[in-house]
Coordinates of C-alpha atoms and ligand atoms in Angstrom, one line a residue:
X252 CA -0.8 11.9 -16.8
X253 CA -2.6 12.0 -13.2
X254 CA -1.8 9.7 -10.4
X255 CA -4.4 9.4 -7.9
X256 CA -3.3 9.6 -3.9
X257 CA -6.5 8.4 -1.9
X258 CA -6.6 11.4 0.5
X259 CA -9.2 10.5 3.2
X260 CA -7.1 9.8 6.0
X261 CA -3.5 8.3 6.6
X262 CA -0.1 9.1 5.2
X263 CA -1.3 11.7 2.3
X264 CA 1.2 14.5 2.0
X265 CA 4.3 12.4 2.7
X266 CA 3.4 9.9 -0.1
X267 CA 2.3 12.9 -2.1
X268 CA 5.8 14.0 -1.9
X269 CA 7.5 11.2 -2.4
X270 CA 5.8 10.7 -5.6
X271 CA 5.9 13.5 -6.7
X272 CA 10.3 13.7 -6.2
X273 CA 9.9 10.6 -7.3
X274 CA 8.8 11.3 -10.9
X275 CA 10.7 14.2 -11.0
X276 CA 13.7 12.2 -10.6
X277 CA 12.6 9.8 -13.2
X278 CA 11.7 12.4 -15.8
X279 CA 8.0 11.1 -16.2
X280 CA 5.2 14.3 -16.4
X281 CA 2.6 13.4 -14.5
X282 CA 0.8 15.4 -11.8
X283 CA -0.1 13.5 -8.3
X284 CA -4.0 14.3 -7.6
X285 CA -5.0 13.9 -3.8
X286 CA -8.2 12.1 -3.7
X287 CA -11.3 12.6 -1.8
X288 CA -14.0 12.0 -4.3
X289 CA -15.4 9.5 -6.7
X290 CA -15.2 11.2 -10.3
X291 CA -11.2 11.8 -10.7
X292 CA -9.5 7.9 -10.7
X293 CA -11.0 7.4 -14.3
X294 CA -9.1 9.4 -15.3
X295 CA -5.8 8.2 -13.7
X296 CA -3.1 6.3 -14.5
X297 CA -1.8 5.2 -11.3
X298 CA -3.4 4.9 -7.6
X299 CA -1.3 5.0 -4.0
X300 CA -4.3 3.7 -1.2
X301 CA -1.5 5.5 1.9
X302 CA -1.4 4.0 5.4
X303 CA -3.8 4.9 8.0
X304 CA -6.7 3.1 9.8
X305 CA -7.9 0.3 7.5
X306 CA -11.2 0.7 9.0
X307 CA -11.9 4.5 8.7
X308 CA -10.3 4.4 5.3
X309 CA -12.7 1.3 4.1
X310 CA -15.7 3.0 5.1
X311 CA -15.3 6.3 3.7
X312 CA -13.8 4.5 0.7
X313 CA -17.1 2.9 -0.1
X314 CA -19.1 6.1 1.4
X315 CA -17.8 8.2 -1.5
X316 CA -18.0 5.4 -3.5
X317 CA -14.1 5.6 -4.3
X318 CA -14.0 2.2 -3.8
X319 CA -15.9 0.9 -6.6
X320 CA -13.7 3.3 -9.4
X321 CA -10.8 1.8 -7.5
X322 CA -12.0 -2.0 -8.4
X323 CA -12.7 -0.7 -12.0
X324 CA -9.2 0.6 -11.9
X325 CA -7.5 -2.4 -11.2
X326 CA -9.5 -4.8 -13.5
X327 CA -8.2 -2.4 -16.4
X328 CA -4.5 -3.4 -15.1
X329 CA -3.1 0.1 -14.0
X330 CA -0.7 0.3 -11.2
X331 CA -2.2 0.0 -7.7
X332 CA 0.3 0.7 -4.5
X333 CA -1.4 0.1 -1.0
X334 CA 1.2 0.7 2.4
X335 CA 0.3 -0.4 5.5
X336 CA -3.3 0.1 6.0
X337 CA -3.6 -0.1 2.2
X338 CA -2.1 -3.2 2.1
X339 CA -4.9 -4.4 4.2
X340 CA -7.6 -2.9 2.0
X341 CA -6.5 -4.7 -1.0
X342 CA -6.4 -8.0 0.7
X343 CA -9.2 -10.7 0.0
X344 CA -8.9 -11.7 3.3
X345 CA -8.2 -9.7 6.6
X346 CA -8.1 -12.8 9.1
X347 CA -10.3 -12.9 12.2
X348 CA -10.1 -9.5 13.2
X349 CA -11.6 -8.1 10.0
X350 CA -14.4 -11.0 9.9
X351 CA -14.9 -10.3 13.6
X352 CA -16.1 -6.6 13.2
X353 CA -17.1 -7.0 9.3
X354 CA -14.5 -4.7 8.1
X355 CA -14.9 -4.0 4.4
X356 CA -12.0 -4.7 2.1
X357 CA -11.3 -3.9 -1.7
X358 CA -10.4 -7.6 -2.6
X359 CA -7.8 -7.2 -5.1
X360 CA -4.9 -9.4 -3.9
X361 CA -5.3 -13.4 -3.3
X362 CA -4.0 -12.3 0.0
X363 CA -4.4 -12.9 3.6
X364 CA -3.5 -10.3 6.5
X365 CA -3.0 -10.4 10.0
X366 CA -3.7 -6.6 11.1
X367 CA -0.9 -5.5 13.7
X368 CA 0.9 -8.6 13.3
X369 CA 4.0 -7.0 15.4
X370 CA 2.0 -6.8 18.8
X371 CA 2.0 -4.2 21.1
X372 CA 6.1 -4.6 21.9
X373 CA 7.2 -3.6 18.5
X374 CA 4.0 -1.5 17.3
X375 CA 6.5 0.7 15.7
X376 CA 10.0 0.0 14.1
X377 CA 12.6 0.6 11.4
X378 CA 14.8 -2.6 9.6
X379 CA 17.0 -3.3 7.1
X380 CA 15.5 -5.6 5.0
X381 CA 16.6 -7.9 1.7
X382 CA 14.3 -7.1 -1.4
X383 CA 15.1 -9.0 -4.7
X384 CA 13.8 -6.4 -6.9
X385 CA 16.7 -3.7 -5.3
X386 CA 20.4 -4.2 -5.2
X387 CA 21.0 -3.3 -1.5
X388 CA 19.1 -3.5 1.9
X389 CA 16.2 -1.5 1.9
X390 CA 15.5 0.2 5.5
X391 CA 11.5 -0.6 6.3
X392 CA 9.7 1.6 8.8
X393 CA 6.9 -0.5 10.4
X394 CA 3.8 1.2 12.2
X395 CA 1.7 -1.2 14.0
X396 CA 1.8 -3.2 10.5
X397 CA -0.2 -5.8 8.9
X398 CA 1.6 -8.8 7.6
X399 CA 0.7 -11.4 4.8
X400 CA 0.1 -14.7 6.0
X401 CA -1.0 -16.5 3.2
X402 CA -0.4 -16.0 -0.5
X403 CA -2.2 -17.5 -3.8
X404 CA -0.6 -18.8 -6.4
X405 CA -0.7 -15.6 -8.6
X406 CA 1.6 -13.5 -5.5
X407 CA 5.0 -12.9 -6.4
X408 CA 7.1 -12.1 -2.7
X409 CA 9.0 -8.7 -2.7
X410 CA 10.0 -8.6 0.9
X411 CA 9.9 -10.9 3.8
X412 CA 11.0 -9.9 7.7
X413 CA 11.6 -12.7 10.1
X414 CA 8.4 -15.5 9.6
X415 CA 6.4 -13.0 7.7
X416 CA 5.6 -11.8 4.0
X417 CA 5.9 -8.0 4.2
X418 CA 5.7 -7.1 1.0
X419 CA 4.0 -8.7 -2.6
X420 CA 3.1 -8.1 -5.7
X421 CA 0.0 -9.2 -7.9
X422 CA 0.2 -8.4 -11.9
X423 CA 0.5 -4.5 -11.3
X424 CA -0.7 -4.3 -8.0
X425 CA 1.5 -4.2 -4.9
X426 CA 1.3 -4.2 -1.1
X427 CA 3.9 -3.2 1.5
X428 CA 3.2 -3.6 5.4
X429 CA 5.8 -1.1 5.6
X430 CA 5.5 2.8 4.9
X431 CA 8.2 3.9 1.6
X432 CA 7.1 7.1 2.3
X433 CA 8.3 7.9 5.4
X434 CA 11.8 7.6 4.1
X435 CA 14.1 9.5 1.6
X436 CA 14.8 6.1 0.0
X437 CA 12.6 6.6 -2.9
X438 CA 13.9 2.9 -4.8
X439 CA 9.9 1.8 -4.2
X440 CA 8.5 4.6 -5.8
X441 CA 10.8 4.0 -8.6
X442 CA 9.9 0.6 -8.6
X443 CA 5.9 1.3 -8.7
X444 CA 6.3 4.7 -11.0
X445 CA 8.6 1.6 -13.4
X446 CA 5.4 -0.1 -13.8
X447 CA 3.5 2.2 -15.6
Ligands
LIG623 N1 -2.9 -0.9 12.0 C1 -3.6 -0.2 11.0 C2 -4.7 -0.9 10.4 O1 -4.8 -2.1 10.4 C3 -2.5 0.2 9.9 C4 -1.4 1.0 10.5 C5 -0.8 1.9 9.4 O2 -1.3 2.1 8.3 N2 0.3 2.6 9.8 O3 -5.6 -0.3 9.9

């Protein structure tokens, strides 16, 4: 089994590792595949889109035509993790910043985001927060973050931090504002390597 890890820019050897501990722990073979090229996500069974800059990531995503095998992906129901900048990506709708400057997004969550919700003051912090789907607090590093301000009707809520949705989940596919792989908690991975 090969799971894809976009590698254009962003987060990639840190969710790389996690991933790959992360299977190890759960016993599944599988090798994690950093990816900068169309041609290799048919033939995965699972895709991480890391954190980053939405923007640079989007346009080299569609560039290298990534992006459409990514769409193709999803509509076949594997298991799709964006964090942070992915999470972005894989909203419908990036609010009026991404309309504003015509920022491309992949579309696959009846989503809407709020890029750098957490304003200059807090562009970067770490929180315990409550998540249903674990059985203790869950400590979330936040890098000038996205959050989710609207959800459709299909959006199950992992994770929400003060007035905002910070984390969701669509059939297999699932977006955290926060960055899982910047930790040594790997309960997320676990969670995301459980769906496949
Ligand atoms: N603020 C970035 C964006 O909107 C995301 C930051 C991150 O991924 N750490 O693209």
């Amino acid at each position: 089994m090969q799971i894809a890890v976009i590698a254009i820019q962003g987060n990639i050897s840190e969710h790389i590792n996690s991933a790959q501990s992360t299977l190890l722990a759960m016993d599944i073979q599988a090798t994690v595949i950093p990816v900068r090229r169309s041609g290799i996500i048919p033939s995965c069974s699972a895709i991480i889109l890391p954190g980053g800059e939405s923007t640079t990531l989007g346009r080299l995503m569609e560039q290298k035509g990534i992006d459409t095998e990514i769409k193709k992906a999803a509509s076949s129901g594997i298991p799709i993790m964006g964090t942070c900048a992915g999470l972005v990506l894989l909203a419908k709708d990036g609010g009026e910043q991404v309309r504003r400057t015509g920022q491309k997004l992949l579309g696959l969550m009846d989503i809407s985001v709020d890029r750098n919700a957490f304003g200059r003051q807090r562009e970067s912090f770490e929180v315990p927060i409550e998540m249903p789907i674990l059985k203790s607090p869950y400590n979330a590093v936040f890098i000038r973050a996205p959050a989710i301000t609207r959800i459709g009707p299909d959006i199950e809520i992992l994770a929400r931090f003060e007035t905002y949705m910070v984390a969701v989940k669509q059939g297999n596919i699932i977006g955290l504002a926060f960055h899982p792989e910047l930790t040594d908690d790997q309960r997320i991975h676990h969670y995301f390597f459980s769906l496949l």
